[in-house]
Short mmCIF file of C-alpha atoms in Angstrom, two decimals:
data_model
loop_
_atom_site.label_atom_id
_atom_site.label_comp_id
_atom_site.label_asym_id
_atom_site.label_seq_id
_atom_site.Cartn_x
_atom_site.Cartn_y
_atom_site.Cartn_z
CA MET A 15 45.37 -39.66 25.71
CA ALA A 16 48.63 -37.46 25.73
CA ILE A 17 50.72 -40.26 24.59
CA ARG A 18 48.80 -41.18 21.64
CA GLY A 19 51.10 -41.50 18.64
CA LYS A 20 54.54 -40.88 20.66
CA HIS A 21 57.19 -42.82 19.76
CA ILE A 22 58.05 -44.61 23.00
CA LEU A 23 61.44 -46.54 23.58
CA LEU A 24 61.30 -49.04 26.23
CA GLY A 25 64.19 -50.87 27.59
CA VAL A 26 63.98 -53.90 29.56
CA CYS A 27 66.75 -54.93 31.97
CA GLY A 28 67.44 -58.42 33.55
CA GLY A 29 65.41 -59.36 36.55
CA ILE A 30 62.52 -61.18 37.45
CA ALA A 31 60.36 -57.86 36.98
CA ALA A 32 60.80 -58.05 33.43
CA TYR A 33 57.74 -59.88 33.37
CA LYS A 34 55.70 -56.54 34.01
CA SER A 35 57.04 -55.15 30.87
CA ALA A 36 54.81 -57.20 29.10
CA TYR A 37 51.59 -55.67 30.69
CA LEU A 38 53.60 -51.95 30.57
CA THR A 39 53.95 -52.84 26.44
CA ARG A 40 50.78 -53.60 26.30
CA LEU A 41 49.22 -50.72 28.12
CA LEU A 42 51.38 -48.27 25.90
CA VAL A 43 50.18 -49.86 22.62
CA LYS A 44 46.74 -49.62 24.03
CA ALA A 45 47.07 -45.89 24.93
CA GLY A 46 47.96 -45.30 21.20
CA ALA A 47 51.98 -44.96 21.58
CA ARG A 48 54.30 -46.76 19.19
CA VAL A 49 56.84 -48.88 21.39
CA GLN A 50 59.88 -50.15 20.34
CA VAL A 51 61.41 -52.49 23.21
CA VAL A 52 65.06 -53.03 23.56
CA MET A 53 66.45 -55.38 25.78
CA THR A 54 69.55 -56.20 27.49
CA PRO A 55 70.91 -59.68 26.73
CA ASP A 56 70.51 -60.65 30.41
CA ALA A 57 66.63 -59.51 30.14
CA THR A 58 66.12 -62.45 27.53
CA HIS A 59 66.48 -65.11 30.16
CA PHE A 60 63.48 -63.73 32.06
CA ILE A 61 60.91 -62.90 29.33
CA THR A 62 61.18 -64.06 25.61
CA PRO A 63 61.46 -61.13 23.07
CA LEU A 64 59.07 -62.65 20.95
CA THR A 65 56.71 -62.18 23.51
CA LEU A 66 57.30 -58.12 23.38
CA SER A 67 57.66 -58.27 19.79
CA THR A 68 54.21 -59.48 19.63
CA LEU A 69 52.56 -57.25 22.01
CA SER A 70 54.45 -54.07 20.67
CA GLY A 71 54.15 -55.01 16.97
CA ASN A 72 57.93 -54.18 16.21
CA PRO A 73 60.62 -56.42 16.07
CA VAL A 74 62.53 -56.51 19.79
CA LEU A 75 66.29 -55.54 19.54
CA VAL A 76 69.03 -56.87 21.69
CA ASP A 77 72.32 -56.20 19.93
CA TYR A 78 74.20 -53.90 17.75
CA PHE A 79 74.03 -56.17 14.75
CA ASP A 80 71.73 -58.75 14.04
CA THR A 81 73.11 -61.80 12.46
CA ALA A 82 70.10 -63.18 11.25
CA THR A 83 68.79 -60.47 9.22
CA GLY A 84 72.13 -58.98 9.01
CA THR A 85 70.93 -55.42 10.22
CA TRP A 86 72.87 -53.04 11.98
CA ASN A 87 70.58 -51.37 14.94
CA ASN A 88 71.88 -48.03 14.79
CA HIS A 89 71.80 -46.90 18.77
CA VAL A 90 71.91 -42.77 17.33
CA HIS A 91 68.85 -43.26 15.14
CA LEU A 92 66.82 -45.12 17.56
CA ALA A 93 67.84 -42.65 20.64
CA LEU A 94 66.91 -39.72 18.30
CA GLY A 95 63.65 -41.16 16.91
CA ALA A 96 61.93 -41.57 20.76
CA ASP A 97 59.65 -39.17 22.06
CA ALA A 98 60.76 -40.67 25.55
CA ILE A 99 63.05 -43.39 26.53
CA VAL A 100 61.39 -45.61 29.45
CA VAL A 101 63.53 -48.35 31.22
CA ALA A 102 61.43 -50.54 33.38
CA PRO A 103 62.68 -52.42 35.02
CA ALA A 104 66.44 -51.04 35.37
CA SER A 105 68.27 -52.88 37.30
CA ALA A 106 71.02 -52.02 39.44
CA ASN A 107 73.69 -52.91 37.07
CA THR A 108 72.01 -50.89 34.52
CA LEU A 109 71.49 -47.84 36.96
CA ALA A 110 75.41 -47.87 37.26
CA LYS A 111 76.47 -48.19 33.62
CA PHE A 112 74.14 -45.31 33.26
CA ALA A 113 75.49 -43.07 35.70
CA HIS A 114 79.14 -43.75 34.81
CA GLY A 115 78.85 -43.74 31.29
CA LEU A 116 79.68 -47.52 30.55
CA CYS A 117 78.59 -48.71 27.03
CA ASP A 118 78.53 -52.09 26.49
CA ASN A 119 75.37 -53.00 25.60
CA LEU A 120 72.78 -51.61 22.52
CA LEU A 121 70.46 -49.85 25.43
CA CYS A 122 73.26 -48.47 27.42
CA ALA A 123 74.43 -46.74 23.66
CA ILE A 124 70.86 -45.36 23.10
CA TYR A 125 70.90 -43.88 26.94
CA LEU A 126 74.16 -41.89 26.07
CA SER A 127 72.99 -40.70 22.66
CA ALA A 128 69.61 -39.65 23.95
CA LYS A 129 67.90 -36.23 23.71
CA SER A 130 64.50 -36.97 24.86
CA PRO A 131 63.39 -37.53 28.11
CA VAL A 132 64.26 -40.74 30.22
CA PHE A 133 62.41 -42.51 32.49
CA ILE A 134 63.87 -44.84 34.74
CA ALA A 135 61.91 -47.19 37.10
CA PRO A 136 64.01 -49.13 39.30
CA ALA A 137 63.46 -52.83 40.56
CA MET A 138 65.93 -54.76 42.77
CA ASP A 139 65.83 -56.54 46.20
CA LEU A 140 65.37 -54.08 49.32
CA ASP A 141 69.43 -54.03 50.46
CA MET A 142 70.37 -53.51 46.56
CA TRP A 143 67.93 -50.72 46.35
CA ALA A 144 69.07 -49.31 49.95
CA HIS A 145 72.78 -49.68 49.30
CA GLY A 146 75.18 -46.34 49.11
CA SER A 147 76.09 -47.28 45.76
CA THR A 148 72.49 -47.54 44.11
CA GLN A 149 71.86 -44.33 45.88
CA SER A 150 74.52 -42.28 45.02
CA ASN A 151 73.79 -43.60 41.14
CA ILE A 152 70.21 -42.60 41.08
CA LYS A 153 71.44 -39.20 42.52
CA GLN A 154 73.84 -38.95 39.79
CA LEU A 155 71.34 -39.99 37.43
CA GLN A 156 68.85 -37.49 38.50
CA SER A 157 71.48 -34.61 38.19
CA PHE A 158 71.75 -35.54 34.65
CA GLY A 159 67.91 -34.65 34.09
CA ASN A 160 66.74 -38.29 34.14
CA ARG A 161 63.07 -38.74 36.09
CA ILE A 162 63.26 -41.46 38.15
CA ILE A 163 59.91 -43.25 38.80
CA PRO A 164 60.42 -44.35 42.33
CA PRO A 165 59.85 -48.65 43.17
CA GLY A 166 57.05 -49.41 45.62
CA THR A 167 57.15 -51.67 48.49
CA GLY A 168 55.60 -55.11 49.00
CA GLU A 169 56.91 -58.75 48.80
CA LEU A 170 59.99 -59.25 46.83
CA ALA A 171 60.97 -62.59 44.45
CA SER A 172 63.74 -63.23 47.77
CA GLY A 173 60.86 -63.72 49.85
CA LEU A 174 61.73 -60.50 51.80
CA SER A 175 59.11 -57.38 52.28
CA GLY A 176 60.22 -54.01 51.53
CA GLU A 177 60.81 -51.36 48.99
CA GLY A 178 62.34 -52.22 45.50
CA ARG A 179 59.27 -53.40 43.72
CA LEU A 180 58.99 -51.96 40.29
CA ALA A 181 56.18 -49.35 39.93
CA GLU A 182 53.22 -50.92 38.63
CA PRO A 183 52.84 -50.45 34.83
CA ASP A 184 49.85 -48.28 35.34
CA ASP A 185 51.79 -45.71 37.62
CA ILE A 186 54.36 -45.60 34.91
CA LEU A 187 51.51 -45.00 31.69
CA GLN A 188 50.58 -42.10 34.19
CA ALA A 189 53.94 -40.79 34.87
CA LEU A 190 54.44 -40.70 31.04
CA THR A 191 50.91 -39.34 30.23
CA SER A 192 51.36 -36.62 33.11
CA PHE A 193 54.70 -35.61 31.30
CA PHE A 194 53.61 -35.13 28.22
CA SER A 195 50.39 -33.25 29.16
CA ALA A 196 51.88 -31.03 31.48
CA ASP A 197 52.50 -27.22 30.94
CA LEU A 198 51.28 -27.09 26.87
CA PRO A 199 49.02 -24.22 26.21
CA LEU A 200 46.45 -26.79 24.09
CA SER A 201 46.43 -29.79 26.65
CA GLY A 202 43.21 -31.16 27.02
CA LYS A 203 41.88 -29.91 23.65
CA LYS A 204 40.70 -31.72 20.74
CA ALA A 205 41.77 -30.42 17.13
CA LEU A 206 40.28 -31.56 13.99
CA VAL A 207 42.58 -30.34 10.58
CA THR A 208 41.64 -31.13 7.20
CA ALA A 209 44.34 -31.24 4.47
CA GLY A 210 45.03 -32.22 0.95
CA PRO A 211 42.89 -32.13 -2.33
CA THR A 212 39.98 -34.53 -2.89
CA TRP A 213 39.70 -36.91 -5.99
CA GLU A 214 36.27 -36.87 -7.57
CA ALA A 215 36.23 -40.31 -9.68
CA ILE A 216 35.00 -39.90 -13.22
CA ASP A 217 35.57 -43.82 -13.84
CA PRO A 218 37.93 -46.52 -11.85
CA VAL A 219 41.05 -44.68 -13.36
CA ARG A 220 40.32 -41.06 -13.76
CA TYR A 221 39.22 -38.29 -11.53
CA ILE A 222 38.65 -34.61 -11.13
CA GLY A 223 41.55 -33.40 -8.61
CA ASN A 224 43.71 -30.10 -7.81
CA HIS A 225 47.00 -28.97 -7.27
CA SER A 226 46.97 -29.24 -3.24
CA SER A 227 50.12 -30.80 -1.60
CA GLY A 228 48.48 -30.94 1.79
CA LYS A 229 51.66 -29.19 3.31
CA MET A 230 49.89 -26.23 4.85
CA GLY A 231 47.44 -28.65 6.75
CA TYR A 232 50.05 -31.29 7.80
CA ALA A 233 52.11 -28.42 9.08
CA LEU A 234 49.19 -27.18 11.01
CA ALA A 235 48.37 -30.49 12.43
CA ALA A 236 52.21 -31.32 13.47
CA GLN A 237 52.06 -27.61 15.41
CA LEU A 238 48.76 -28.48 16.82
CA HIS A 239 50.07 -31.42 18.33
CA ARG A 240 53.41 -30.03 19.42
CA LEU A 241 51.06 -27.47 21.83
CA GLY A 242 49.44 -30.10 23.42
CA ALA A 243 46.06 -30.76 21.41
CA ASP A 244 44.75 -34.00 20.78
CA VAL A 245 44.69 -33.68 16.86
CA THR A 246 42.90 -35.65 14.15
CA LEU A 247 44.34 -35.22 10.52
CA VAL A 248 41.76 -35.89 7.71
CA SER A 249 43.53 -36.02 4.71
CA GLY A 250 43.09 -36.51 1.03
CA PRO A 251 45.30 -38.00 -1.12
CA THR A 252 48.73 -36.94 -0.61
CA ASN A 253 52.70 -37.70 -0.65
CA LEU A 254 53.26 -36.68 2.62
CA ASP A 255 53.83 -38.82 6.09
CA ALA A 256 51.31 -38.19 8.76
CA PRO A 257 53.06 -36.18 11.65
CA HIS A 258 54.30 -37.96 14.77
CA GLY A 259 51.56 -38.08 17.49
CA VAL A 260 48.33 -37.36 14.99
CA HIS A 261 45.72 -39.39 14.64
CA PHE A 262 45.27 -39.90 10.60
CA VAL A 263 42.40 -40.41 8.58
CA GLY A 264 42.77 -41.08 5.10
CA VAL A 265 39.84 -40.13 2.40
CA THR A 266 39.83 -39.75 -1.41
CA SER A 267 36.58 -37.59 -2.25
CA ALA A 268 34.74 -34.84 -0.96
CA ALA A 269 31.79 -37.21 0.49
CA GLU A 270 34.23 -39.14 2.56
CA MET A 271 35.63 -35.91 3.88
CA LEU A 272 32.35 -34.98 4.88
CA ASP A 273 31.62 -38.25 6.80
CA ALA A 274 35.23 -38.30 8.25
CA CYS A 275 34.68 -34.31 9.71
CA LEU A 276 30.81 -35.06 10.96
CA ALA A 277 32.63 -38.12 12.63
CA TYR A 278 34.90 -35.44 14.84
CA PHE A 279 33.57 -32.31 14.51
CA ASP A 280 31.13 -32.31 17.36
CA HIS A 281 33.69 -33.25 19.73
CA SER A 282 36.38 -31.15 18.75
CA ASP A 283 37.37 -27.57 19.94
CA ILE A 284 39.63 -26.41 17.26
CA THR A 285 38.62 -27.15 13.83
CA VAL A 286 41.00 -26.24 10.70
CA MET A 287 39.68 -26.79 7.20
CA SER A 288 42.90 -26.32 5.50
CA ALA A 289 41.78 -28.91 2.61
CA ALA A 290 40.93 -27.89 -1.19
CA VAL A 291 37.73 -29.70 -1.31
CA ALA A 292 36.26 -30.31 -4.94
CA ASP A 293 33.35 -27.88 -5.50
CA TYR A 294 31.88 -30.15 -8.18
CA THR A 295 31.75 -34.12 -8.70
CA PRO A 296 30.38 -36.11 -11.73
CA ASN A 297 26.85 -36.90 -11.14
CA ALA A 298 27.48 -40.59 -12.51
CA VAL A 299 30.70 -42.40 -11.94
CA ALA A 300 31.18 -45.25 -14.79
CA ASP A 301 31.87 -48.69 -13.61
CA ARG A 302 34.19 -49.27 -16.45
CA LYS A 303 36.76 -47.27 -17.84
CA ILE A 304 35.28 -44.56 -20.54
CA LYS A 305 36.62 -45.34 -24.06
CA LYS A 306 38.13 -42.46 -26.11
CA THR A 307 35.47 -42.00 -28.87
CA GLY A 308 34.08 -39.14 -30.95
CA ASP A 309 36.20 -35.58 -30.34
CA GLY A 310 34.80 -35.02 -27.06
CA LEU A 311 33.47 -35.89 -23.67
CA THR A 312 30.67 -34.29 -21.54
CA LEU A 313 30.58 -34.84 -18.00
CA GLU A 314 27.59 -33.60 -16.14
CA LEU A 315 28.58 -32.41 -12.43
CA VAL A 316 27.20 -31.46 -9.21
CA LYS A 317 27.89 -29.66 -6.72
CA THR A 318 29.37 -31.15 -3.81
CA LYS A 319 27.87 -30.76 -0.30
CA ASP A 320 29.55 -27.61 1.45
CA ILE A 321 31.65 -29.03 4.31
CA LEU A 322 32.68 -25.69 6.11
CA ALA A 323 28.83 -24.40 5.67
CA THR A 324 27.89 -27.66 7.12
CA LEU A 325 30.36 -27.59 10.08
CA GLY A 326 29.41 -23.63 10.47
CA SER A 327 25.58 -24.72 10.85
CA ARG A 328 26.62 -27.10 13.75
CA LYS A 329 29.10 -25.05 15.78
CA ARG A 330 28.44 -24.67 19.39
CA ALA A 331 29.64 -22.00 22.01
CA GLY A 332 33.17 -22.47 22.53
CA GLN A 333 34.19 -23.97 19.39
CA LEU A 334 36.63 -22.54 16.81
CA LEU A 335 35.91 -23.11 13.24
CA ILE A 336 38.95 -21.83 10.81
CA GLY A 337 38.78 -21.66 7.36
CA PHE A 338 40.97 -20.83 4.40
CA ALA A 339 40.19 -19.10 1.25
CA LEU A 340 42.67 -19.26 -2.19
CA GLU A 341 41.39 -16.78 -4.31
CA THR A 342 42.64 -15.00 -7.55
CA HIS A 343 40.98 -11.53 -7.46
CA ASP A 344 39.05 -9.35 -5.05
CA GLU A 345 40.50 -11.43 -2.37
CA GLN A 346 39.86 -9.72 0.90
CA SER A 347 35.56 -9.21 -0.39
CA HIS A 348 35.60 -12.85 -1.11
CA ALA A 349 37.15 -13.99 2.01
CA ARG A 350 35.19 -11.42 4.22
CA ALA A 351 31.93 -13.10 2.63
CA LYS A 352 32.99 -16.18 3.01
CA LEU A 353 33.58 -15.77 6.60
CA GLN A 354 30.41 -14.57 7.30
CA GLN A 355 28.30 -16.90 5.37
CA LYS A 356 30.00 -20.01 6.82
CA ASN A 357 29.99 -18.86 10.37
CA LEU A 358 33.67 -19.08 10.85
CA ASP A 359 35.88 -17.46 13.46
CA PHE A 360 38.56 -16.34 11.28
CA ILE A 361 39.73 -17.00 7.89
CA VAL A 362 42.87 -17.40 6.58
CA LEU A 363 43.31 -16.10 2.98
CA ASN A 364 45.70 -16.90 0.44
CA SER A 365 46.26 -14.97 -2.92
CA MET A 366 47.21 -16.76 -6.25
CA ARG A 367 48.65 -13.36 -7.11
CA ASP A 368 51.35 -13.46 -4.17
CA GLU A 369 54.81 -15.10 -5.14
CA GLY A 370 55.60 -18.01 -3.23
CA ALA A 371 51.91 -18.36 -1.57
CA GLY A 372 49.32 -21.30 -2.60
CA PHE A 373 49.69 -24.80 -3.42
CA ALA A 374 52.41 -27.14 -4.04
CA GLY A 375 55.76 -25.24 -2.38
CA ASP A 376 57.07 -24.88 1.21
CA THR A 377 56.43 -21.24 1.27
CA ASN A 378 53.11 -19.50 2.11
CA LYS A 379 51.82 -15.69 2.25
CA ILE A 380 48.60 -15.29 4.49
CA THR A 381 46.26 -12.51 5.42
CA ILE A 382 43.97 -13.58 8.86
CA ILE A 383 40.67 -11.97 8.61
CA ASP A 384 38.38 -12.33 12.05
CA ARG A 385 34.78 -11.64 12.76
CA GLN A 386 35.42 -7.94 13.52
CA ASN A 387 36.65 -7.47 10.00
CA GLN A 388 40.20 -6.81 11.23
CA ALA A 389 42.65 -8.16 8.70
CA GLU A 390 46.67 -9.14 9.72
CA THR A 391 48.94 -9.83 6.65
CA PHE A 392 51.86 -11.70 7.25
CA THR A 393 55.34 -11.61 5.36
CA LEU A 394 56.00 -14.85 3.25
CA LYS A 395 57.41 -17.68 5.35
CA SER A 396 57.79 -21.45 5.40
CA LYS A 397 54.34 -23.29 6.02
CA THR A 398 55.86 -24.20 9.38
CA GLU A 399 56.19 -20.54 10.22
CA VAL A 400 53.10 -19.96 8.92
CA ALA A 401 51.41 -22.69 10.77
CA ALA A 402 53.03 -21.44 14.16
CA ASP A 403 51.25 -17.81 12.97
CA ILE A 404 47.81 -19.33 12.54
CA CYS A 405 48.18 -21.52 16.24
CA ASP A 406 49.25 -18.12 18.10
CA ARG A 407 45.87 -16.57 16.65
CA ILE A 408 44.18 -19.86 17.66
CA MET A 409 45.65 -20.01 21.42
CA ARG A 410 44.58 -16.13 21.89
CA MET A 411 41.15 -16.42 20.74
CA LEU A 412 40.93 -19.43 23.36
CA LYS A 413 42.65 -17.52 26.36
CA PRO A 414 40.14 -15.88 28.61
CA SER A 415 39.54 -12.33 28.33
CA GLY A 416 41.53 -10.48 31.16
CA GLY A 417 43.93 -13.26 31.52
#
């Protein structure tokens, strides 16, 4: 779903419709969103913070300063950390405050600091909703770029019937889903990315590994997500945080990475294999730490199963499979051979002879080689920029011919 992994800040205002915020929180969490609830003080009279904290999995925030924990709730950080702010229910009082820049509670301060899209779902009695002041405030809020999720019509808490009911939680979820899905070039596509090294155990405390930092793969996962793809990142051990919005699967060994890739590959439209997978693994793993005896240690190594070749043999029409090649000599000939042998759509070549490229650093220098043997070499760039170049090539390949 488009909102999986999104950081949603849910504002809850005082009003009987606040009870629906519990169901909305549950729907958002079920859809994979990370939900931070912020309540106005009046909202706590209608539904308890404990209820929404339990459903969201995060402490509910009400005040600038939490005297119980001594914590300052920084409204700027809260606003900037949200992919979207949703205020549901939004009372007439809060609508007026938002429209005129009043800032007497934490939710108002977050709203005034917001750079992400703001969705406002009003709820109030029909006469309050129809009043000229409220309608003027709604127009003002729309002029600021806020998105209004209009109230529904039906029975109201006052006993009257008419317009003013909070939009149903399912409709609010749909509004968010539609927003995050719209106009993104890879919307509706599923992507699988591998990153980092694999560690092949020798004994319970030692392993064979490599110097891969995972930075290139993580940058690719983040860029594919920004372009609208539903991304699964399978990563070996790194010190990096998973990109927001990306489904993360942590693995250690080459065998674990193979199993994870096989679980997701068949349903992926785009697969980018940037992990540095070990070519060999110990034939036997000691169940205890190997003690230092004698002058040397001999390990019998066996080949790991080739993940890229395995996926290439399963690739169906319409799937894109992209591999990486890190070479030290005869770079292009080795990369072209790998491209053909493993049934790739294109390969991304790194040369260890290029200064600033390869493992660990924040930059990379690549050459993309396609199945027509056309090679395009790029200048040294940040790995974020390199990820954008690779994704541009992916989008060109997905675009229908003549489109």
